[in-house]
Structure formats: structure tokens, C-alpha cells
CSV table of C-alpha atoms and ligand atoms in Angstrom, one decimal:
chain,number,residue,atom,x,y,z
A,29,MET,CA,113.1,97.5,185.2
A,30,LYS,CA,114.0,94.0,183.9
A,31,VAL,CA,116.3,91.2,184.9
A,32,ILE,CA,117.6,88.2,183.0
A,33,ILE,CA,119.7,85.4,184.5
A,34,HIS,CA,121.4,82.3,183.2
A,35,GLY,CA,122.7,79.1,184.8
A,36,GLY,CA,124.8,77.7,182.0
A,37,PHE,CA,123.8,74.8,179.8
A,38,PHE,CA,122.1,71.5,180.1
A,39,SER,CA,121.5,68.7,177.6
A,40,GLU,CA,118.3,66.7,177.4
A,41,SER,CA,120.3,63.5,177.0
A,42,SER,CA,122.4,63.9,180.1
A,43,THR,CA,120.2,65.8,182.5
A,44,SER,CA,117.6,64.0,184.5
A,45,PRO,CA,114.0,65.5,184.5
A,46,GLU,CA,114.4,66.0,188.2
A,47,THR,CA,117.5,68.2,187.7
A,48,LYS,CA,115.9,70.1,184.9
A,49,LEU,CA,112.8,70.8,187.2
A,50,ALA,CA,115.1,71.8,190.1
A,51,LYS,CA,117.0,74.3,187.8
A,52,GLN,CA,113.7,75.7,186.5
A,53,GLN,CA,112.5,76.2,190.1
A,54,ALA,CA,115.8,77.7,191.2
A,55,LEU,CA,115.9,80.2,188.3
A,56,GLU,CA,112.3,81.3,188.8
A,57,ARG,CA,112.9,81.9,192.5
A,58,ILE,CA,116.2,83.8,191.9
A,59,VAL,CA,115.0,85.9,189.0
A,60,LYS,CA,112.0,87.0,191.0
A,61,ALA,CA,114.2,87.7,194.1
A,62,ALA,CA,116.5,89.8,191.9
A,63,TYR,CA,113.6,91.7,190.4
A,64,ALA,CA,112.3,92.5,193.9
A,65,TYR,CA,115.8,93.6,194.9
A,66,LEU,CA,116.0,95.8,191.8
A,67,GLN,CA,113.0,97.9,193.1
A,68,ALA,CA,115.3,99.5,195.6
A,69,HIS,CA,118.8,98.9,194.1
A,70,THR,CA,120.8,99.8,191.1
A,71,ALA,CA,121.3,97.4,188.1
A,72,LEU,CA,124.9,97.0,189.3
A,73,GLU,CA,123.9,96.0,192.9
A,74,THR,CA,121.2,93.7,191.5
A,75,VAL,CA,123.4,91.7,189.1
A,76,VAL,CA,125.9,91.1,192.0
A,77,TYR,CA,123.0,90.0,194.3
A,78,ALA,CA,121.5,87.7,191.7
A,79,CYS,CA,124.9,86.1,190.9
A,80,SER,CA,125.6,85.6,194.6
A,81,LEU,CA,122.2,83.7,195.0
A,82,LEU,CA,123.2,81.5,191.9
A,83,GLU,CA,126.6,80.9,193.4
A,84,ASP,CA,125.0,79.7,196.6
A,85,ASP,CA,122.9,77.1,194.8
A,86,ALA,CA,124.9,73.9,194.3
A,87,LEU,CA,123.0,73.1,191.2
A,88,PHE,CA,125.2,75.6,189.3
A,89,ASN,CA,128.9,75.6,188.5
A,90,ALA,CA,129.8,78.8,190.3
A,91,GLY,CA,130.6,79.4,194.0
A,92,THR,CA,129.3,76.3,195.9
A,93,GLY,CA,129.2,73.4,193.5
A,94,SER,CA,132.1,74.6,191.3
A,95,GLN,CA,134.0,72.2,189.1
A,96,ILE,CA,137.4,70.8,190.2
A,97,GLN,CA,140.5,71.4,188.0
A,98,SER,CA,142.9,68.7,186.8
A,99,ASP,CA,145.1,69.1,189.9
A,100,GLY,CA,142.2,68.6,192.3
A,101,GLN,CA,141.8,72.2,193.3
A,102,ILE,CA,138.8,74.5,192.7
A,103,ARG,CA,139.6,77.9,191.1
A,104,MET,CA,136.8,80.3,190.3
A,105,SER,CA,136.4,83.5,188.3
A,106,ALA,CA,133.8,86.2,188.3
A,107,ALA,CA,133.4,89.7,186.9
A,108,VAL,CA,131.0,92.7,187.3
A,109,MET,CA,130.6,95.5,184.7
A,110,ASP,CA,128.7,98.7,185.3
A,111,GLY,CA,127.4,100.0,182.0
A,112,SER,CA,127.1,103.6,182.9
A,113,SER,CA,130.7,104.1,184.3
A,114,GLN,CA,132.1,101.3,182.0
A,115,LYS,CA,134.1,100.0,184.9
A,116,MET,CA,134.8,96.3,185.0
A,117,SER,CA,136.2,94.5,188.0
A,118,GLY,CA,136.9,90.8,188.5
A,119,VAL,CA,138.7,87.9,190.0
A,120,ILE,CA,140.4,85.1,188.0
A,121,ASN,CA,141.2,81.8,189.5
A,122,ILE,CA,140.4,82.8,193.1
A,123,GLU,CA,140.3,80.0,195.7
A,124,GLU,CA,138.3,79.2,198.8
A,125,VAL,CA,135.8,82.1,198.9
A,126,LYS,CA,132.0,81.6,199.1
A,127,ASN,CA,131.1,84.3,196.6
A,128,PRO,CA,133.6,85.3,194.0
A,129,VAL,CA,131.2,87.8,192.6
A,130,LEU,CA,131.1,89.7,195.9
A,131,VAL,CA,134.9,90.0,195.8
A,132,ALA,CA,134.7,91.2,192.1
A,133,HIS,CA,132.2,93.8,193.3
A,134,THR,CA,134.5,95.0,196.2
A,135,LEU,CA,137.3,95.4,193.6
A,136,MET,CA,135.3,98.0,191.8
A,137,GLN,CA,136.4,100.7,194.2
A,138,GLU,CA,140.1,100.0,193.4
A,139,GLU,CA,142.4,101.4,190.8
A,140,ASP,CA,143.6,97.8,190.2
A,141,ARG,CA,140.3,96.2,189.4
A,142,ILE,CA,141.0,92.7,188.0
A,143,LEU,CA,143.1,90.4,190.1
A,144,GLY,CA,144.2,86.8,189.5
A,145,GLY,CA,145.3,83.8,191.5
A,146,GLU,CA,146.9,84.3,194.8
A,147,GLY,CA,146.6,88.0,194.6
A,148,ALA,CA,142.8,87.7,194.2
A,149,THR,CA,142.6,85.3,197.1
A,150,ASN,CA,144.8,87.5,199.4
A,151,TYR,CA,142.7,90.5,198.5
A,152,ALA,CA,139.6,88.6,199.5
A,153,ARG,CA,141.1,87.7,202.9
A,154,GLN,CA,142.2,91.3,203.5
A,155,HIS,CA,138.6,92.5,202.8
A,156,GLY,CA,136.9,90.1,205.2
A,157,TYR,CA,136.0,87.2,203.0
A,158,ALA,CA,136.6,84.2,205.2
A,159,SER,CA,138.2,81.0,203.9
A,160,PHE,CA,135.3,78.8,202.6
A,161,SER,CA,135.3,75.5,200.7
A,162,THR,CA,132.9,75.6,197.7
A,163,GLU,CA,133.5,71.9,197.1
A,164,ILE,CA,130.5,69.5,197.2
A,165,PRO,CA,130.8,65.7,197.5
A,166,GLN,CA,129.2,65.1,194.1
A,167,ARG,CA,131.9,67.1,192.3
A,168,ARG,CA,134.7,65.3,194.3
A,169,ALA,CA,133.1,61.9,193.3
A,170,GLU,CA,133.0,63.0,189.7
A,171,TYR,CA,136.6,64.1,189.9
A,172,GLU,CA,137.7,60.8,191.5
A,173,ALA,CA,135.8,58.8,188.8
A,174,LYS,CA,137.3,61.1,186.1
A,175,VAL,CA,133.7,61.9,185.0
A,176,LYS,CA,133.2,65.4,183.7
A,177,ALA,CA,130.1,66.9,185.3
A,178,THR,CA,127.4,67.2,182.7
A,179,GLY,CA,126.4,70.6,181.5
A,180,LEU,CA,128.4,73.7,181.9
A,181,GLY,CA,126.7,75.7,184.7
A,182,THR,CA,128.3,79.1,184.8
A,183,VAL,CA,125.9,81.8,186.1
A,184,GLY,CA,125.2,85.3,185.0
A,185,CYS,CA,122.8,88.2,185.3
A,186,VAL,CA,122.0,91.3,183.3
A,187,ALA,CA,119.7,94.1,184.6
A,188,ILE,CA,118.3,97.5,183.7
A,189,ASP,CA,117.2,99.7,186.6
A,190,GLN,CA,114.7,102.5,187.0
A,191,SER,CA,117.1,105.1,185.8
A,192,GLY,CA,117.8,103.0,182.7
A,193,LYS,CA,121.3,102.0,183.8
A,194,LEU,CA,122.6,98.6,182.7
A,195,ALA,CA,125.0,96.1,184.3
A,196,ALA,CA,126.2,92.6,183.8
A,197,ALA,CA,127.8,90.0,186.1
A,198,THR,CA,129.1,86.5,185.5
A,199,SER,CA,130.6,83.8,187.8
A,200,THR,CA,132.1,80.4,187.0
A,201,GLY,CA,133.8,77.4,188.4
A,202,GLY,CA,135.3,76.8,185.0
A,203,LYS,CA,135.2,73.8,182.6
A,204,GLY,CA,136.3,71.1,185.0
A,205,PHE,CA,139.6,69.2,184.7
A,206,GLU,CA,141.3,72.2,183.2
A,207,LEU,CA,145.0,72.8,183.5
A,208,PRO,CA,145.8,75.0,186.5
A,209,GLY,CA,146.3,78.5,185.3
A,210,ARG,CA,143.6,78.2,182.5
A,211,ILE,CA,141.7,81.5,182.2
A,212,SER,CA,137.9,81.4,181.8
A,213,ASP,CA,136.1,83.9,179.6
A,214,SER,CA,133.9,84.9,182.5
A,215,ALA,CA,136.2,87.6,183.8
A,216,THR,CA,137.1,88.9,180.3
A,217,VAL,CA,135.3,91.3,178.0
A,218,ALA,CA,134.4,88.3,175.8
A,219,GLY,CA,132.3,86.8,178.6
A,220,ASN,CA,130.9,89.8,180.4
A,221,TYR,CA,130.6,93.3,179.0
A,222,ALA,CA,128.4,96.3,179.3
A,223,ASN,CA,128.1,100.0,178.4
A,224,GLU,CA,125.2,102.5,178.4
A,225,TYR,CA,123.7,100.9,175.3
A,226,CYS,CA,123.8,97.1,176.1
A,227,ALA,CA,124.9,94.6,178.7
A,228,VAL,CA,125.8,90.9,178.0
A,229,SER,CA,126.8,87.8,180.0
A,230,CYS,CA,127.9,84.6,178.4
A,231,THR,CA,128.3,80.9,179.2
A,232,GLY,CA,129.7,78.0,177.2
A,233,VAL,CA,133.3,77.0,176.2
A,234,GLY,CA,135.5,79.8,177.4
A,235,GLU,CA,138.0,79.3,174.6
A,236,ASP,CA,135.2,79.6,171.9
A,237,ILE,CA,133.7,82.7,173.6
A,238,VAL,CA,137.1,84.4,173.7
A,239,SER,CA,137.8,83.5,170.1
A,240,GLY,CA,134.4,85.1,169.2
A,241,ALA,CA,134.8,88.1,171.5
A,242,VAL,CA,131.1,87.5,172.0
A,243,ALA,CA,129.9,89.9,174.7
A,244,ALA,CA,132.2,92.8,173.5
A,245,LYS,CA,131.0,92.3,169.9
A,246,ILE,CA,127.3,92.2,170.7
A,247,VAL,CA,127.7,95.4,172.8
A,248,THR,CA,129.7,97.1,170.1
A,249,ARG,CA,127.2,96.3,167.4
A,250,VAL,CA,124.3,97.6,169.5
A,251,THR,CA,126.3,100.7,170.3
A,252,ASP,CA,126.9,101.2,166.6
A,253,GLY,CA,123.1,101.1,165.9
A,254,GLN,CA,122.3,97.5,165.2
A,255,ALA,CA,119.1,96.1,166.8
A,256,ILE,CA,119.9,93.6,169.6
A,257,LYS,CA,118.5,90.7,167.6
A,258,ALA,CA,120.7,91.4,164.6
A,259,ALA,CA,123.7,92.0,166.8
A,260,PHE,CA,123.2,88.5,168.3
A,261,GLU,CA,122.6,86.8,165.0
A,262,LYS,CA,125.7,88.2,163.4
A,263,THR,CA,127.9,87.4,166.4
A,264,PHE,CA,126.6,83.9,166.7
A,265,ALA,CA,127.0,83.3,162.9
A,266,GLU,CA,130.6,84.2,163.4
A,267,LEU,CA,131.0,81.2,165.8
A,268,LYS,CA,129.8,78.8,163.2
A,269,PRO,CA,133.1,78.2,161.3
A,270,TYR,CA,134.7,76.7,164.3
A,271,ASP,CA,131.4,75.4,165.9
A,272,GLY,CA,131.8,77.7,168.8
A,273,PHE,CA,129.8,76.7,171.9
A,274,CYS,CA,128.2,79.7,173.6
A,275,GLY,CA,125.0,81.1,175.1
A,276,ALA,CA,124.4,84.8,176.0
A,277,ILE,CA,121.8,86.9,177.7
A,278,ALA,CA,121.5,90.7,177.2
A,279,ILE,CA,119.4,93.8,177.7
A,280,ASP,CA,119.7,97.0,175.6
A,281,GLN,CA,119.1,100.6,176.6
A,282,ALA,CA,115.5,100.5,175.5
A,283,GLY,CA,114.9,97.5,177.8
A,284,ASN,CA,114.8,94.9,175.1
A,285,ILE,CA,115.8,91.5,176.4
A,286,TYR,CA,117.5,89.0,174.2
A,287,HIS,CA,119.2,85.6,174.6
A,288,GLN,CA,120.6,83.0,172.2
A,289,ASP,CA,122.5,79.8,172.3
A,290,SER,CA,124.6,78.0,169.7
A,291,HIS,CA,123.7,74.5,171.0
A,292,PRO,CA,120.8,73.2,173.0
A,293,SER,CA,120.2,74.5,175.6
A,294,MET,CA,121.0,77.5,177.8
A,295,VAL,CA,119.3,77.6,181.1
A,296,PHE,CA,117.8,81.1,181.6
A,297,ALA,CA,115.0,83.1,183.1
A,298,SER,CA,113.8,86.7,182.7
A,299,PHE,CA,111.3,88.7,184.6
A,300,ASP,CA,109.9,92.3,184.2
A,301,GLY,CA,107.4,92.2,187.1
A,302,ALA,CA,104.7,90.7,184.9
A,303,ALA,CA,106.0,88.2,182.4
A,304,LEU,CA,108.3,85.3,183.4
A,305,ASP,CA,110.2,83.8,180.5
A,306,LEU,CA,111.8,80.5,181.6
A,307,PHE,CA,113.8,77.9,179.6
A,308,HIS,CA,111.8,74.7,179.1
B,13,LIG,N1,132.4,79.7,180.3
B,13,LIG,C1,132.9,78.9,181.3
B,13,LIG,C2,134.4,78.6,181.1
B,13,LIG,O1,134.7,78.1,180.1
B,13,LIG,C3,132.2,77.6,181.5
B,13,LIG,C4,130.7,77.7,181.5
B,13,LIG,O2,130.1,78.6,180.9
B,13,LIG,O3,130.1,76.9,182.2
B,13,LIG,O4,135.1,78.7,182.0
């Protein structure tokens, strides 16, 4: 049993030491909570749980603390993928819900599993998700001052459970200042993908991640027999010609954990009950 989570990117030049420390503490707390949860839950349930904790922490750009789009609204996206059933479900540009990842998980029971915009928001209301503003004053002040919040802070989790099943979940508030209707990578197979061999969650510039089909490529390469490290290296090398900005976390069927970023530095933590690996 293992868990790895990410909380997007930060840059040394634009992140205060206090924020960095706060993110380290939050990731350590959440990865350990997710590992404890995994003892009695499936990988799928655990990735949803971990993402919901990350969404609830305003340090990250998902759920509470999400970025504001160019028209002043917050629209969030999230996806969940169960490696063993290969079912993916998600919401794209959902509004006014506390935990987009929980709505994405609820959609897994449906025939129509990925909903966008108003349809996603209406589905959430019909399934008991109350209207909730995820806006925090800091994001509104940044929006008013036309300052783009520093560091992309999408969240994600990948887990392997006691029966060797893999799952991935990703949740985002988007890039900030995007055109209404822009689609993030997070609820696509480029940003979040899993099968029985490997599960991957990405963060970074959604357009670059989609161009590089990052999560789907890594999973496909591992499925076809490449080692997880080689699969990452090849996929990240393919981002280079257009300076693609991406970070990814993954676990393979054998329980190997891997992560890589194209630029400094992705915020991540992994835990296997003994060893904690935390970004520094
Ligand atoms: N991937 C997200 C997006 O472009 C942003 C992020 O990773 O923080 O929507």
C-alpha cells in the first residue's frame, strides 16, 4: 500500500519560506491521513478522500482557494479514474461546490460519466451537493489587482491498495484569468489516467499537458513494458520541443512510485507507512 499526492507547483523566487513550510506541513499531514484511510479503503476511495482534503486546504488551487477566471467566476474541474475497471468520471467547469472531486466520484455510477458546465453543477445539486463558494479573499484581491496568483496549485493523488489496485484523482481551479469555457487537462486522459498497470496525475499548464498527452502516454508505455522511470523520461523529453510545463506523479502495478517535473518545482509527498518522501 502506497500513496503519492501533489499540490501543484511553486517557485523559489515567488513563494515565501512561510508558504513553502505551510505546504510541506499540509502535504505531510494529508499524505499520512490518506495512507491511514487506505488501510480500510480501496485505492479509488483513497484518492478521492486525499483530493477532498487537498481541496479543503486554501493553500492549494482546487476547491476552496481556487483561481478566478477572466470574467470573475470560479469554475473547477476534477476527475477520478479507477485502474481496475478503467472507468473515468469527472466534472469540467463546475461552479459553487465545495468538493468537485466528490461529484466526480458520484458520477462513476452513471452511464454518462463526464459532465461539463451547467450540467455538472445541476447534477451536483440533484445529488445533495449544496451551493458553496470556494472563493477566498486573497484570490479576489489578486483578481482585482490583476495579479496572477503565484504557482499553479492543482492537486492530485495516486494510490495502490492492498489488493494491488491502482487509482488516480486530480482536481483544479484552473490557470486563473482564463477565458470562460477553457477546459483544463485535469478531467482529461492527459491529466489523469489509470489502468491496472499504472496510474498518473498531472499538474502544470493544461494546454502543454494535453499537447503531450502526458498521463495517457506514461500509462501506455508502462502497459507496453517500459519501466516507469523510462516511461516518464521519454514522455517528458517529448515536452521539450515546446518547453511544455508539467509535473506528474505515478505508481505502477509493482508499487514503484515515480514523479518528475519539467520545471522547478512540483510540490509532492509520498508515504508507504515507513518512508516519507517530501518535496524540499
Ligand atoms: N493543470 C491545471 C490547468 O491548466 C493548472 C495546474 O496544474 O495548476 O488547468
